[in-house]
Amino acid sequence: MALTSEATTVWTGDLTTGSGTVTLDSSHGGSFPVNWKARAEGTANTTNPEELLGAAHASCFSMALALILADAGHTPTSIQTTAAVTFVAGTGVTGSHLLVSANVPGVTEAEFEAFAQDAKVNCPISQALTGIPITIEAELA
């Protein structure tokens, strides 16, 4: 069964002085402000497409790693993933770096690294991002 998820952006004005809001279908009316300054320079309390992409990548990777670990007989106590997505104005998205820390009883560092690499390659968001480099640092907590 296919599931289609939605997010809507309403933008007013031109690129550099305009602004908008992003509403996630699941946010029940809550919205996130978005503008060019936040994207190009970083601004507190304002999101950007790369932050949203990072959220998607981090959550997808964590789910994929949890599945891979469970399939191998290891139930993780916790998985924390940060996805740092880099944007360069005029170039675009240039990479996503996954920083992973997990508590997985009974797994060696070498096993965990192999599981993390598998999740990095096979999570659906990583597969959608094949046009950019994806790097990873993964360690057991």
Short mmCIF file of C-alpha atoms in Angstrom, two decimals:
data_model
loop_
_atom_site.label_atom_id
_atom_site.label_comp_id
_atom_site.label_asym_id
_atom_site.label_seq_id
_atom_site.Cartn_x
_atom_site.Cartn_y
_atom_site.Cartn_z
CA MET A 1 0.00 0.00 0.00
CA ALA A 2 1.45 3.35 -1.03
CA LEU A 3 1.32 6.35 1.26
CA THR A 4 1.62 9.88 -0.04
CA SER A 5 2.74 12.50 2.48
CA GLU A 6 2.24 16.20 1.94
CA ALA A 7 3.77 19.49 2.92
CA THR A 8 2.58 22.86 1.61
CA THR A 9 4.50 26.10 1.29
CA VAL A 10 2.86 29.48 0.77
CA TRP A 11 5.41 32.07 -0.41
CA THR A 12 4.96 35.80 -0.95
CA GLY A 13 7.41 38.18 -2.57
CA ASP A 14 10.65 37.65 -4.42
CA LEU A 15 13.44 35.31 -3.37
CA THR A 16 15.62 37.60 -1.28
CA THR A 17 13.01 39.74 0.49
CA GLY A 18 10.02 37.41 0.41
CA SER A 19 9.05 34.80 2.95
CA GLY A 20 6.72 31.92 3.44
CA THR A 21 5.41 29.24 5.71
CA VAL A 22 5.70 25.49 5.44
CA THR A 23 2.90 23.36 6.81
CA LEU A 24 3.32 19.64 7.22
CA ASP A 25 0.22 17.56 6.66
CA SER A 26 0.78 15.93 10.05
CA SER A 27 1.27 19.19 11.96
CA HIS A 28 -2.47 19.84 12.32
CA GLY A 29 -2.25 23.43 11.15
CA GLY A 30 1.11 24.27 12.72
CA SER A 31 3.49 25.95 10.33
CA PHE A 32 7.18 26.83 10.12
CA PRO A 33 8.44 30.17 8.80
CA VAL A 34 10.89 29.97 5.89
CA ASN A 35 12.89 32.61 4.02
CA TRP A 36 16.02 33.10 1.92
CA LYS A 37 18.12 34.59 4.73
CA ALA A 38 17.55 31.47 6.83
CA ARG A 39 18.61 29.34 3.88
CA ALA A 40 21.68 31.33 2.83
CA GLU A 41 22.92 32.66 6.18
CA GLY A 42 21.03 30.87 8.95
CA THR A 43 18.43 32.60 11.10
CA ALA A 44 17.06 31.66 14.51
CA ASN A 45 13.44 30.49 14.63
CA THR A 46 13.18 30.16 10.83
CA THR A 47 13.57 26.90 8.93
CA ASN A 48 14.86 26.15 5.46
CA PRO A 49 14.46 23.31 2.97
CA GLU A 50 17.75 21.73 4.00
CA GLU A 51 16.71 21.53 7.65
CA LEU A 52 13.50 19.80 6.59
CA LEU A 53 15.53 17.46 4.36
CA GLY A 54 17.81 16.75 7.30
CA ALA A 55 14.81 15.86 9.45
CA ALA A 56 13.62 13.44 6.79
CA HIS A 57 17.06 11.90 6.38
CA ALA A 58 17.73 11.51 10.12
CA SER A 59 14.37 9.92 10.85
CA CYS A 60 14.51 7.61 7.82
CA PHE A 61 18.05 6.48 8.65
CA SER A 62 17.11 5.78 12.30
CA MET A 63 14.15 3.66 11.21
CA ALA A 64 16.26 1.74 8.69
CA LEU A 65 18.98 1.10 11.28
CA ALA A 66 16.41 -0.09 13.84
CA LEU A 67 15.04 -2.55 11.26
CA ILE A 68 18.49 -3.83 10.27
CA LEU A 69 19.47 -4.29 13.91
CA ALA A 70 16.22 -6.09 14.74
CA ASP A 71 16.57 -8.37 11.71
CA ALA A 72 20.04 -9.30 13.03
CA GLY A 73 18.59 -10.09 16.48
CA HIS A 74 19.61 -6.87 18.23
CA THR A 75 17.04 -4.54 19.75
CA PRO A 76 18.42 -1.01 20.09
CA THR A 77 17.81 0.78 23.37
CA SER A 78 18.18 4.11 21.56
CA ILE A 79 19.36 5.59 18.27
CA GLN A 80 20.15 9.28 17.92
CA THR A 81 20.80 10.55 14.41
CA THR A 82 21.61 14.07 13.29
CA ALA A 83 21.67 14.80 9.56
CA ALA A 84 23.67 17.90 8.67
CA VAL A 85 22.62 18.95 5.16
CA THR A 86 24.88 21.50 3.49
CA PHE A 87 23.58 24.13 1.05
CA VAL A 88 25.76 26.46 -1.02
CA ALA A 89 23.96 29.40 -2.67
CA GLY A 90 24.37 29.15 -6.43
CA THR A 91 25.35 25.48 -6.23
CA GLY A 92 22.61 23.77 -4.24
CA VAL A 93 22.64 20.93 -1.74
CA THR A 94 26.19 19.59 -1.58
CA GLY A 95 25.92 16.78 0.95
CA SER A 96 24.33 15.16 3.96
CA HIS A 97 26.41 14.04 6.94
CA LEU A 98 24.87 11.56 9.36
CA LEU A 99 26.10 11.64 12.95
CA VAL A 100 24.83 8.57 14.77
CA SER A 101 25.06 7.44 18.36
CA ALA A 102 23.24 4.31 19.48
CA ASN A 103 22.91 2.08 22.47
CA VAL A 104 22.66 -1.49 21.21
CA PRO A 105 23.37 -4.20 23.78
CA GLY A 106 25.49 -7.11 22.55
CA VAL A 107 26.82 -5.45 19.38
CA THR A 108 30.51 -4.77 18.74
CA GLU A 109 31.74 -1.50 17.21
CA ALA A 110 32.65 -3.34 13.99
CA GLU A 111 29.21 -4.95 13.71
CA PHE A 112 27.53 -1.64 14.44
CA GLU A 113 29.58 0.15 11.79
CA ALA A 114 28.52 -2.46 9.20
CA PHE A 115 24.86 -2.13 10.21
CA ALA A 116 25.09 1.68 10.04
CA GLN A 117 26.70 1.59 6.57
CA ASP A 118 23.90 -0.73 5.40
CA ALA A 119 21.25 1.68 6.72
CA LYS A 120 23.05 4.65 5.14
CA VAL A 121 22.97 3.02 1.71
CA ASN A 122 19.50 1.49 1.92
CA CYS A 123 17.23 3.93 3.74
CA PRO A 124 14.74 5.34 1.20
CA ILE A 125 15.78 8.97 1.76
CA SER A 126 19.45 8.09 1.18
CA GLN A 127 18.39 6.38 -2.02
CA ALA A 128 16.50 9.52 -3.06
CA LEU A 129 19.63 11.59 -2.38
CA THR A 130 21.99 9.64 -4.64
CA GLY A 131 22.99 12.85 -6.43
CA ILE A 132 24.91 14.13 -3.37
CA PRO A 133 27.62 12.67 -1.14
CA ILE A 134 26.33 11.06 2.06
CA THR A 135 28.86 10.60 4.82
CA ILE A 136 28.48 9.00 8.23
CA GLU A 137 30.05 8.89 11.68
CA ALA A 138 28.50 6.13 13.74
CA GLU A 139 29.40 5.04 17.25
CA LEU A 140 27.96 3.02 20.08
CA ALA A 141 26.98 5.07 23.11
#
